[in-house]
PDB file of C-alpha atoms in Angstrom:
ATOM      1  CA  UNK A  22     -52.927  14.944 -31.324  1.00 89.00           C
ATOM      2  CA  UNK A  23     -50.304  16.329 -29.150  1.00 90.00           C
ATOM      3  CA  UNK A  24     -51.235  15.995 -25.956  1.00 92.00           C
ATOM      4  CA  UNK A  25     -54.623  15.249 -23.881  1.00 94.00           C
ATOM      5  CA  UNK A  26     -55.308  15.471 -20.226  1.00 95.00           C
ATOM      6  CA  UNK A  27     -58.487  16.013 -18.044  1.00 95.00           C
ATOM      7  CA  UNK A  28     -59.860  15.199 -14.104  1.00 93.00           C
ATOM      8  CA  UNK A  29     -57.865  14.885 -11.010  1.00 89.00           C
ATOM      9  CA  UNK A  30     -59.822  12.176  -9.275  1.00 87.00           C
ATOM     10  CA  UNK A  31     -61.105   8.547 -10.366  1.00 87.00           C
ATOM     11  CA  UNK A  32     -64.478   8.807  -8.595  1.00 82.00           C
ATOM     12  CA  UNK A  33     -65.261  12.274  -9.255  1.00 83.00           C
ATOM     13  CA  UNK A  34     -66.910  13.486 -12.580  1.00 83.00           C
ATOM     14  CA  UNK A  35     -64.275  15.777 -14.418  1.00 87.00           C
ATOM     15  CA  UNK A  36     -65.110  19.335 -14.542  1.00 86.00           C
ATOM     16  CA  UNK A  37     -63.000  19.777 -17.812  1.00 90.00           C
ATOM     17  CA  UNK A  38     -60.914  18.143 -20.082  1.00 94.00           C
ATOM     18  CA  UNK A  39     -57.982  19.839 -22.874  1.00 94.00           C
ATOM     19  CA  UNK A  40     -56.462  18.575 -25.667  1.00 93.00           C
ATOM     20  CA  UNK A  41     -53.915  19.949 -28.194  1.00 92.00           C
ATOM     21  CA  UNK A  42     -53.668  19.148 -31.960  1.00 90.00           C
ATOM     22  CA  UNK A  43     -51.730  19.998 -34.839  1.00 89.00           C
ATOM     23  CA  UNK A  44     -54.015  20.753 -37.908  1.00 87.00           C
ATOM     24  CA  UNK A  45     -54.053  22.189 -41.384  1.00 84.00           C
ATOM     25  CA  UNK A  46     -56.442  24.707 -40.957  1.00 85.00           C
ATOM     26  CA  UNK A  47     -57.535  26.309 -37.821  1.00 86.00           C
ATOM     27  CA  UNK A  48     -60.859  27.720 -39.487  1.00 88.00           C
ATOM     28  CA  UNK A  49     -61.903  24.034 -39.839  1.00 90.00           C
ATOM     29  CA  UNK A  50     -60.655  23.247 -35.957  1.00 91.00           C
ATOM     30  CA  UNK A  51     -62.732  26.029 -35.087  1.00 91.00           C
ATOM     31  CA  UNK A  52     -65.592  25.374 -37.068  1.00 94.00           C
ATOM     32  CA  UNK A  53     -66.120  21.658 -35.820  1.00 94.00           C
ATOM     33  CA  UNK A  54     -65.313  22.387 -32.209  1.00 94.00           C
ATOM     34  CA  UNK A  55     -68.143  24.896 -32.574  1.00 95.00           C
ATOM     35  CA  UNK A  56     -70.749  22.810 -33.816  1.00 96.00           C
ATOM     36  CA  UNK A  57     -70.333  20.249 -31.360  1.00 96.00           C
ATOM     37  CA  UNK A  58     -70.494  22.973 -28.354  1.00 96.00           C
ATOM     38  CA  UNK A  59     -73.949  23.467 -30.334  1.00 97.00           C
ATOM     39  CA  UNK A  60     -75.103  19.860 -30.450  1.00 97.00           C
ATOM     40  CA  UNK A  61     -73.844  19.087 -26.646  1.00 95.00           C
ATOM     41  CA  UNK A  62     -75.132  22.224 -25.525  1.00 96.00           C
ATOM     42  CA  UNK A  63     -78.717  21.495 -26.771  1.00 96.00           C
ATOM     43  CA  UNK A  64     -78.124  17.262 -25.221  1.00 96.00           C
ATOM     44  CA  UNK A  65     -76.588  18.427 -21.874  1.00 92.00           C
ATOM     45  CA  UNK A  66     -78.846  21.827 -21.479  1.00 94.00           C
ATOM     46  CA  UNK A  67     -80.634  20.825 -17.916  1.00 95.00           C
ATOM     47  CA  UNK A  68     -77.566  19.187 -16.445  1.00 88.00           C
ATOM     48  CA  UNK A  69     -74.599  20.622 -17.927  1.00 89.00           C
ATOM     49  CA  UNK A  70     -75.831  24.532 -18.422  1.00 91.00           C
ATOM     50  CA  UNK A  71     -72.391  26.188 -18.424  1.00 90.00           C
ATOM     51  CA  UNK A  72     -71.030  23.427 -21.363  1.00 93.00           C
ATOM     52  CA  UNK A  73     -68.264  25.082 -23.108  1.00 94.00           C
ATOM     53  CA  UNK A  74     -65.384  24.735 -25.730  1.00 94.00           C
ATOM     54  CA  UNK A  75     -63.196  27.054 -25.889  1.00 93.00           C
ATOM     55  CA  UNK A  76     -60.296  26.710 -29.103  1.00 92.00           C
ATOM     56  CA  UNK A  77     -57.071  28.411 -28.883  1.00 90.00           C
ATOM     57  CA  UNK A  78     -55.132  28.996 -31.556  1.00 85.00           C
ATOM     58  CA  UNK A  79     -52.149  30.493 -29.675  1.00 69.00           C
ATOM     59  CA  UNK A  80     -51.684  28.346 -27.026  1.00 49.00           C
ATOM     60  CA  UNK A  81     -47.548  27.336 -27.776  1.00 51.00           C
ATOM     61  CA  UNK A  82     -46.397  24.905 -25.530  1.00 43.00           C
ATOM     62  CA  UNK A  83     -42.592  24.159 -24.695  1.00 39.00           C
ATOM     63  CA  UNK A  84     -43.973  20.326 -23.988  1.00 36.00           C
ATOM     64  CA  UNK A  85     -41.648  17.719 -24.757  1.00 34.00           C
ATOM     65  CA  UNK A  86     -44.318  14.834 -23.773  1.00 30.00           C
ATOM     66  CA  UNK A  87     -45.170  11.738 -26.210  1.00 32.00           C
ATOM     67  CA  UNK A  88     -47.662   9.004 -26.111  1.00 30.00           C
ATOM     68  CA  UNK A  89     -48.043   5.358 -26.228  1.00 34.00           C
ATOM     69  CA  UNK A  90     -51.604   5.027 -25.217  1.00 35.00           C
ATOM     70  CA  UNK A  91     -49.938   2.197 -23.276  1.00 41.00           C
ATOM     71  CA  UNK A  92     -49.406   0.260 -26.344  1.00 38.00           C
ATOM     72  CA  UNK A  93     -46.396  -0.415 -28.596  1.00 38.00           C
ATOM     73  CA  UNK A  94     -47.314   2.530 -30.868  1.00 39.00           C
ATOM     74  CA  UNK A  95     -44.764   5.372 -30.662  1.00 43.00           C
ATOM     75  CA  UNK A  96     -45.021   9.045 -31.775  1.00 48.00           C
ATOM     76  CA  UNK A  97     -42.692   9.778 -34.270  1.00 50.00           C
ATOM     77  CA  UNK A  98     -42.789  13.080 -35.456  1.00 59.00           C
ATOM     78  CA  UNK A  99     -42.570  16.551 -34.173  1.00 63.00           C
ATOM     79  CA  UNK A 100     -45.219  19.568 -34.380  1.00 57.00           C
ATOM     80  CA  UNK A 101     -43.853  23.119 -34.826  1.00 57.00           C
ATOM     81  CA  UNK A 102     -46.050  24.123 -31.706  1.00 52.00           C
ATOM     82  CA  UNK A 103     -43.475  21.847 -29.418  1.00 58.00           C
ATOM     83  CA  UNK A 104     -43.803  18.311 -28.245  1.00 69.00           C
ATOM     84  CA  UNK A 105     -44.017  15.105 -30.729  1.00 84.00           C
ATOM     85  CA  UNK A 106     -47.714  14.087 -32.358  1.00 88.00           C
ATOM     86  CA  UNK A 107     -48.541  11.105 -31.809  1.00 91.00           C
ATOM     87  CA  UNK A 108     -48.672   8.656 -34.823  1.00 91.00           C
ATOM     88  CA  UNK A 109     -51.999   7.123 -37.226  1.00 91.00           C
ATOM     89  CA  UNK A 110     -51.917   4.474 -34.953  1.00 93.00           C
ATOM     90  CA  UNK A 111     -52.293   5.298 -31.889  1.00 91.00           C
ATOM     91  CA  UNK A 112     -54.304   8.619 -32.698  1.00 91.00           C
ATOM     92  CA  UNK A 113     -57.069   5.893 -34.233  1.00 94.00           C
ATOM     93  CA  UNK A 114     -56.445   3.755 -30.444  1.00 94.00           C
ATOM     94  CA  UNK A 115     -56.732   7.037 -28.460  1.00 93.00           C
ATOM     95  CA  UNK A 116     -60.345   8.110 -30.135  1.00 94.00           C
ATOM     96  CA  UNK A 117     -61.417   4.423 -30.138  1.00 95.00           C
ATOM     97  CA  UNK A 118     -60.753   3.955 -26.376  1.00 95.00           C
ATOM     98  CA  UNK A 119     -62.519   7.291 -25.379  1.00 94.00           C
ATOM     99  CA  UNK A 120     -66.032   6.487 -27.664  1.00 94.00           C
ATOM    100  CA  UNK A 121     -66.447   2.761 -26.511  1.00 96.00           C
ATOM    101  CA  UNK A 122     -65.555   3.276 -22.859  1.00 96.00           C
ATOM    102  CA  UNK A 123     -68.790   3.154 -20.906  1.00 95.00           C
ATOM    103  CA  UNK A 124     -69.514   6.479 -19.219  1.00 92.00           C
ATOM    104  CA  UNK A 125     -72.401   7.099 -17.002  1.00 93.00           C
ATOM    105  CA  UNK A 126     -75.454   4.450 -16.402  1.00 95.00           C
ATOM    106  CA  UNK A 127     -74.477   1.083 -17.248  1.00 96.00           C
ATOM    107  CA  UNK A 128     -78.087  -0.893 -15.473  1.00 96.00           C
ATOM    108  CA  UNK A 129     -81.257  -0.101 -13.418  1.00 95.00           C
ATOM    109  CA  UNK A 130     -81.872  -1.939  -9.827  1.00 92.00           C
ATOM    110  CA  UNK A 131     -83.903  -4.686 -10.894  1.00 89.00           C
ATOM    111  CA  UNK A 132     -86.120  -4.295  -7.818  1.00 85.00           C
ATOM    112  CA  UNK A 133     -86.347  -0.683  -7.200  1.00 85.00           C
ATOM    113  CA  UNK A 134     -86.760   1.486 -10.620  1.00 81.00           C
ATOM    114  CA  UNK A 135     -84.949   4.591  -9.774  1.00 88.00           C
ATOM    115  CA  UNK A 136     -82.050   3.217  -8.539  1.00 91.00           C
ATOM    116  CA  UNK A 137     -78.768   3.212 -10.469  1.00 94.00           C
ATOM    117  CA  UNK A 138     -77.733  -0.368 -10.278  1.00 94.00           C
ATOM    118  CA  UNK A 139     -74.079   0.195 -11.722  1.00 95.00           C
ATOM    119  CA  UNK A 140     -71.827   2.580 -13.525  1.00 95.00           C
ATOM    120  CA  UNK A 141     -69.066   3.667 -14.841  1.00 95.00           C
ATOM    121  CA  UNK A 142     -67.362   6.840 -15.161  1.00 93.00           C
ATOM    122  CA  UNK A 143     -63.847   8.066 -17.127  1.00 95.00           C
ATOM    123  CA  UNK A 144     -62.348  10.134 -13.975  1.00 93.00           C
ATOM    124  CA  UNK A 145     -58.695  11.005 -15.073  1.00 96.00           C
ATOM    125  CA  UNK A 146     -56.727  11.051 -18.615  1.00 96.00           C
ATOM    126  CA  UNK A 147     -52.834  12.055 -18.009  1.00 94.00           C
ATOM    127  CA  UNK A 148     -50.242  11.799 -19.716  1.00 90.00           C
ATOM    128  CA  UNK A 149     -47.079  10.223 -17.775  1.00 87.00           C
ATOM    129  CA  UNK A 150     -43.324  10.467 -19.937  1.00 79.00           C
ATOM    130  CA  UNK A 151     -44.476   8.116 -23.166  1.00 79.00           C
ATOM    131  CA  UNK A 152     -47.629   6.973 -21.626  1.00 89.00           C
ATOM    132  CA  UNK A 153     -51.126   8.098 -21.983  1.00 92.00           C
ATOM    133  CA  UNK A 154     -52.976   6.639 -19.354  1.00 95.00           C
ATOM    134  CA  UNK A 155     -57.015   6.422 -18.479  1.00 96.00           C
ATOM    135  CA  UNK A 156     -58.521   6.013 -15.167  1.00 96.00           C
ATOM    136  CA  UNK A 157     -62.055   4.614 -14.866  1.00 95.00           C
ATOM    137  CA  UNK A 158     -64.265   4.162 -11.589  1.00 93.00           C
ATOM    138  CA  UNK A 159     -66.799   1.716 -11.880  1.00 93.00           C
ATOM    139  CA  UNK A 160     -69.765   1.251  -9.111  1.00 91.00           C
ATOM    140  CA  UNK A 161     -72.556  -1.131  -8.390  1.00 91.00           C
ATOM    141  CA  UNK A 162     -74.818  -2.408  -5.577  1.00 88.00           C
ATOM    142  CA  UNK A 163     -73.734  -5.421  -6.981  1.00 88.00           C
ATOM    143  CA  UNK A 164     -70.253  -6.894  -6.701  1.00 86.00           C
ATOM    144  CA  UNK A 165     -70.236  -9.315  -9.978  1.00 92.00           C
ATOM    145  CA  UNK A 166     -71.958  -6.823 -12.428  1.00 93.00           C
ATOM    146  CA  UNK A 167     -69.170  -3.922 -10.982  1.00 92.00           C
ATOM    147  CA  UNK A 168     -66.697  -6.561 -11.834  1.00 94.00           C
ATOM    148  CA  UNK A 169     -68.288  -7.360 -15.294  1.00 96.00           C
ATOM    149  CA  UNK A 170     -67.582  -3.954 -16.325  1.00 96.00           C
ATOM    150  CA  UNK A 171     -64.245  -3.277 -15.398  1.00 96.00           C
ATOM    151  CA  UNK A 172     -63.738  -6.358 -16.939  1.00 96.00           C
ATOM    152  CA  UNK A 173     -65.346  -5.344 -20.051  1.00 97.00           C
ATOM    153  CA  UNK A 174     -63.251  -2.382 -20.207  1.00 97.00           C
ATOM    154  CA  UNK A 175     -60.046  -4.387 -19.635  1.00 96.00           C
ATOM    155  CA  UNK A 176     -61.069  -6.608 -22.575  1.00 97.00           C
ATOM    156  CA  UNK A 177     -61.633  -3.929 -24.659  1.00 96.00           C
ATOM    157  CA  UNK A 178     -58.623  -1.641 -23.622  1.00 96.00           C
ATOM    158  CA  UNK A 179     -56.171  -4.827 -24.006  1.00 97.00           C
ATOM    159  CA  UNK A 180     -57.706  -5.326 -27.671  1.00 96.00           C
ATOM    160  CA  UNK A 181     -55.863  -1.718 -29.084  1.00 95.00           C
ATOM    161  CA  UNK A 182     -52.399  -3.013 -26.966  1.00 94.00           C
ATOM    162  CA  UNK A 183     -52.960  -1.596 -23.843  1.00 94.00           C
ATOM    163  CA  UNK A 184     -51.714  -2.467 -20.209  1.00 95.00           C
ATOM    164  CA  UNK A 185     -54.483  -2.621 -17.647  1.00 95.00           C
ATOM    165  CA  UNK A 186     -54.413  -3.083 -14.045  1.00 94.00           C
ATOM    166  CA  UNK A 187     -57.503  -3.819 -11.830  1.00 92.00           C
ATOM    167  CA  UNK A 188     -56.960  -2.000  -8.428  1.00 88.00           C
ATOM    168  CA  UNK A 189     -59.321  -2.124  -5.438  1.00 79.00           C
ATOM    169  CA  UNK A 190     -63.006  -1.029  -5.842  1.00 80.00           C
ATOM    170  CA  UNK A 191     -65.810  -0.733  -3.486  1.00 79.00           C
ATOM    171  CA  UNK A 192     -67.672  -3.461  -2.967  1.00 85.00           C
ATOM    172  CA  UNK A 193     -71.617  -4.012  -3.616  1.00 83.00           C
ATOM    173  CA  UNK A 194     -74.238  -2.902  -0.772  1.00 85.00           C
ATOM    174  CA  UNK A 195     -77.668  -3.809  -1.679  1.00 83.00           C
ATOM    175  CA  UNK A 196     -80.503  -2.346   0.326  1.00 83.00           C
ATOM    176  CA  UNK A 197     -81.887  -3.361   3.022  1.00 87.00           C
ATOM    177  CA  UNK A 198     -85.638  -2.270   3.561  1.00 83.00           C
ATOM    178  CA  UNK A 199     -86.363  -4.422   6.536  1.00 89.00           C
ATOM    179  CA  UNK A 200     -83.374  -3.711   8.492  1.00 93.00           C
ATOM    180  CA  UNK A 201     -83.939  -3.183  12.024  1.00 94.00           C
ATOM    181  CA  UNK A 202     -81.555  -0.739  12.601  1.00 95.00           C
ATOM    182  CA  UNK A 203     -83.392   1.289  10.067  1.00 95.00           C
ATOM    183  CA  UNK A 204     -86.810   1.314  12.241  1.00 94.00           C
ATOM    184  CA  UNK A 205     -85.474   2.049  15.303  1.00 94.00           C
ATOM    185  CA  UNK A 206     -83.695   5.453  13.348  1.00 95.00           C
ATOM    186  CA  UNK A 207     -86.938   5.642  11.575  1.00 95.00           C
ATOM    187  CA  UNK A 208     -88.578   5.918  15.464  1.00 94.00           C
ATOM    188  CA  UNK A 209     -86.214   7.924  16.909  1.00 94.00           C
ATOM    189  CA  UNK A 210     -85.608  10.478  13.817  1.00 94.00           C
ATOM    190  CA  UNK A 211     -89.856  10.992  14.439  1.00 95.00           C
ATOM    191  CA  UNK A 212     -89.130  11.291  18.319  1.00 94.00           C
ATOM    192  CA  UNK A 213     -86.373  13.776  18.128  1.00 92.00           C
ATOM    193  CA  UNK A 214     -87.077  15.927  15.007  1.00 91.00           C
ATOM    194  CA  UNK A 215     -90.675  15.688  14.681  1.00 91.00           C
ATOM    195  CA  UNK A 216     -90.768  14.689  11.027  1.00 92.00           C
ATOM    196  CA  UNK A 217     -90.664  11.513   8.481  1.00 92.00           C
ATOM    197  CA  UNK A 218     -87.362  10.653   7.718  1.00 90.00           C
ATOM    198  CA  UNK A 219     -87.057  10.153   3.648  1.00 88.00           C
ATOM    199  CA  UNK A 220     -85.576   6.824   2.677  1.00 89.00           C
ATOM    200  CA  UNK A 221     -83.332   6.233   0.200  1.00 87.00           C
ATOM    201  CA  UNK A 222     -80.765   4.233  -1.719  1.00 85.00           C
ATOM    202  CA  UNK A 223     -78.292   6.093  -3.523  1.00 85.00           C
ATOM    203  CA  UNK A 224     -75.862   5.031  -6.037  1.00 86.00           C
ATOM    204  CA  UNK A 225     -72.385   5.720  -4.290  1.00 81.00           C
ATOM    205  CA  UNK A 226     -69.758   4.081  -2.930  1.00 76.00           C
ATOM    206  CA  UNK A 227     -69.837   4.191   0.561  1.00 82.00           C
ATOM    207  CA  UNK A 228     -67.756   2.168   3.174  1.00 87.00           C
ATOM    208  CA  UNK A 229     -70.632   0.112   4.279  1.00 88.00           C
ATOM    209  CA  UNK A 230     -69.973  -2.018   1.428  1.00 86.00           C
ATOM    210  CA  UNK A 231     -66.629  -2.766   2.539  1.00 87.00           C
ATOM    211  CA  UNK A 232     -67.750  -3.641   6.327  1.00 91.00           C
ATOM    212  CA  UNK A 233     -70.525  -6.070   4.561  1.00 89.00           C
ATOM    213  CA  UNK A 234     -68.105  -7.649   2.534  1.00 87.00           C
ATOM    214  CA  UNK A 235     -65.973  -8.643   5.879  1.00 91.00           C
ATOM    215  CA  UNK A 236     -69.104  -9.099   8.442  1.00 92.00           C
ATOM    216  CA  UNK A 237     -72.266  -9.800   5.795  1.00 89.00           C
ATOM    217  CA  UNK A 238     -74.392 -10.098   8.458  1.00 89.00           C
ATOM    218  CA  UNK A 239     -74.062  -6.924   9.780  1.00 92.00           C
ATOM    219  CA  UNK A 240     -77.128  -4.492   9.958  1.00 94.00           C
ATOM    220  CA  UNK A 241     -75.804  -1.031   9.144  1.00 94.00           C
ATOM    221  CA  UNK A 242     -77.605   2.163   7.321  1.00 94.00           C
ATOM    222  CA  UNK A 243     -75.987   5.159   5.978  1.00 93.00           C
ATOM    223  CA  UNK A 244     -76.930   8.825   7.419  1.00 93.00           C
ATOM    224  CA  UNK A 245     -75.193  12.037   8.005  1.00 92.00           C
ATOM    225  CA  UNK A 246     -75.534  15.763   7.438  1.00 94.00           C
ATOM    226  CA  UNK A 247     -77.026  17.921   4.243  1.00 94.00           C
ATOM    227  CA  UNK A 248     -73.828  17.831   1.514  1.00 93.00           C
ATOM    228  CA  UNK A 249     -74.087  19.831  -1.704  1.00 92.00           C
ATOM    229  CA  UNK A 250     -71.892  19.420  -4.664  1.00 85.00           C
ATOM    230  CA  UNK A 251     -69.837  16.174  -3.128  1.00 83.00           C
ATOM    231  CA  UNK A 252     -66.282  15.965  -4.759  1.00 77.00           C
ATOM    232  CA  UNK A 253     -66.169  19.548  -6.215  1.00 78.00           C
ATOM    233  CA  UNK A 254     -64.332  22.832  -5.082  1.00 80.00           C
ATOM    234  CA  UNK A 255     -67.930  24.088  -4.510  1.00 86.00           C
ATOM    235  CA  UNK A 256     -68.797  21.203  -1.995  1.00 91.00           C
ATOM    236  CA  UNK A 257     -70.555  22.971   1.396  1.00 95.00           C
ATOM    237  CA  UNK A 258     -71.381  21.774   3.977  1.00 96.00           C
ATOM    238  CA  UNK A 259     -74.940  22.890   5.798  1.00 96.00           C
ATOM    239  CA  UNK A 260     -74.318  23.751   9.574  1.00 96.00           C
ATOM    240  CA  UNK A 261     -77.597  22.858  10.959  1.00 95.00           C
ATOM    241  CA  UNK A 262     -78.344  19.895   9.363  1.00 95.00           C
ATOM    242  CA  UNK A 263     -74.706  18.570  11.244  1.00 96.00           C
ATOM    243  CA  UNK A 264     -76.060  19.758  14.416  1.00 95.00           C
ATOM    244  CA  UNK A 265     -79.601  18.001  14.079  1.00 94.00           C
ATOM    245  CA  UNK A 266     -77.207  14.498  12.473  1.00 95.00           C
ATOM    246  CA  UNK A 267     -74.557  14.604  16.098  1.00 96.00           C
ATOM    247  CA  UNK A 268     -77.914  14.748  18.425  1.00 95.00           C
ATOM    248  CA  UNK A 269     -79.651  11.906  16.188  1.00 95.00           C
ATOM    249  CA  UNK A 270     -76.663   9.450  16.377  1.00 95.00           C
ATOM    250  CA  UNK A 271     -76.526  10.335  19.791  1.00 95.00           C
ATOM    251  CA  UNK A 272     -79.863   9.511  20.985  1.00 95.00           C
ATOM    252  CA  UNK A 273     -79.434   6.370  17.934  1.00 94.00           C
ATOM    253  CA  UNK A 274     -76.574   4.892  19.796  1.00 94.00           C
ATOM    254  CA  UNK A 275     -78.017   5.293  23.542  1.00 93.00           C
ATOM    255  CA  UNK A 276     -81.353   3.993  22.181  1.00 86.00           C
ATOM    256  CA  UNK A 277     -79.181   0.657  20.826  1.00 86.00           C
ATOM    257  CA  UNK A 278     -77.952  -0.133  24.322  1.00 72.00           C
TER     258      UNK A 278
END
């Protein structure tokens, strides 16, 4: 390994990922890279349809970079492509880290089936001078099982020599089915748009957890205008569904006083 690097943003799910390695044989590069395009191809066909791997055998980089992995392990030896590869060691801490992190669904809501309870999610590898460094987002409904994970992953990160910090997170919002507030929108979205409003909990972090964690007796929902493909350069916005959400929170706030 030479270099790896992939996402821009810790909550978002990274589009792609790259890495560049020094082998023997390019056939046998090319080979494997293609067979696992098969086999996550075939695992990620309904989600992921436009999976790809694409292998360059040309790709020369004047890169100077090294890495750590954030652990005492330095790279000691230089490829004839440009830039150092890193050494046994922390190649065998590098591949570790990125098959034992925990990456998507980590628990179910215990009282409503099809909710994501918590998560986790690998949102950013970059490499920084002579440090690799990995950036995970972890989300619950529920403070202490978000906080079980990350510090899960801080146990096992510190176990191959790494340095981990714990930065702020969103905290846990569990639903609220008898809320108040949420009948009188219930009411008034009937009143105003003539239709059923669907209810639902979403897995997300939102800043109503952070006003419940300051004022947990506050009654609060979460509502707002038709968003497709959140967090991605194809995110859109749909123009109608903003005007009918400014009228509702309108006629939702007079209705409150």
């Amino acid at each position: 390994m030479v270099e790896i690097e992939g996402g821009s943003k810790r909550n978002a799910i990274p589009r792609e990922a790259r890495a560049r390695i020094v082998a023997e044989r390019f056939e046998n590069v090319a080979e494997i890279c293609q067979k696992v395009e098969t086999e996550l191809r075939s695992e990620f066909s309904s989600t992921d349809p436009g999976l790809e791997i694409k292998v360059d055998s040309n790709s020369n980089s004047n890169s100077n970079s090294n890495s750590n992995s954030n652990s005492n392990s330095n790279s000691n030896s230089d490829s004839d492509s440009g830039g150092k590869v890193f050494d046994e060691s922390t190649t065998a801490k590098l591949v570790c880290l990125l098959l034992a992190l925990p990456s998507g669904v980590v628990a179910m809501d215990r009282d409503i089936p099809s909710l994501v309870e918590t998560s986790n999610n690998l949102g950013v590898v970059r490499m920084e001078g002579e440090e690799l460094t990995f950036v995970n987002c972890a989300r619950s409904t529920i403070s202490s099982a978000r906080d079980g994970v990350r510090h899960g992953i801080r146990a096992l990160a510190e176990s191959l020599g790494a340095r981990v910090t714990l930065e702020g997170a969103y905290p846990g919002w569990r639903p609220n089915l008898e809320s108040k507030l949420l009948e009188t929108f219930k009411r008034i979205h009937l009143e105003t748009l003539r239709s059923q409003v669907q209810v639902l909990a979403i897995h997300a972090g939102l800043e109503c957890g952070i006003l419940g964690e300051r004022f947990p007796n506050l009654d609060m929902i979460s509502f707002g205008p038709t968003i497709k493909g959140a967090h991605s350069p194809g995110e859109r916005l749909h123009i109608r569904s903003t005007l009918d959400f400014y009228h509702l929170l309108k006629v939702l706030l007079a209705g409150l006083n």
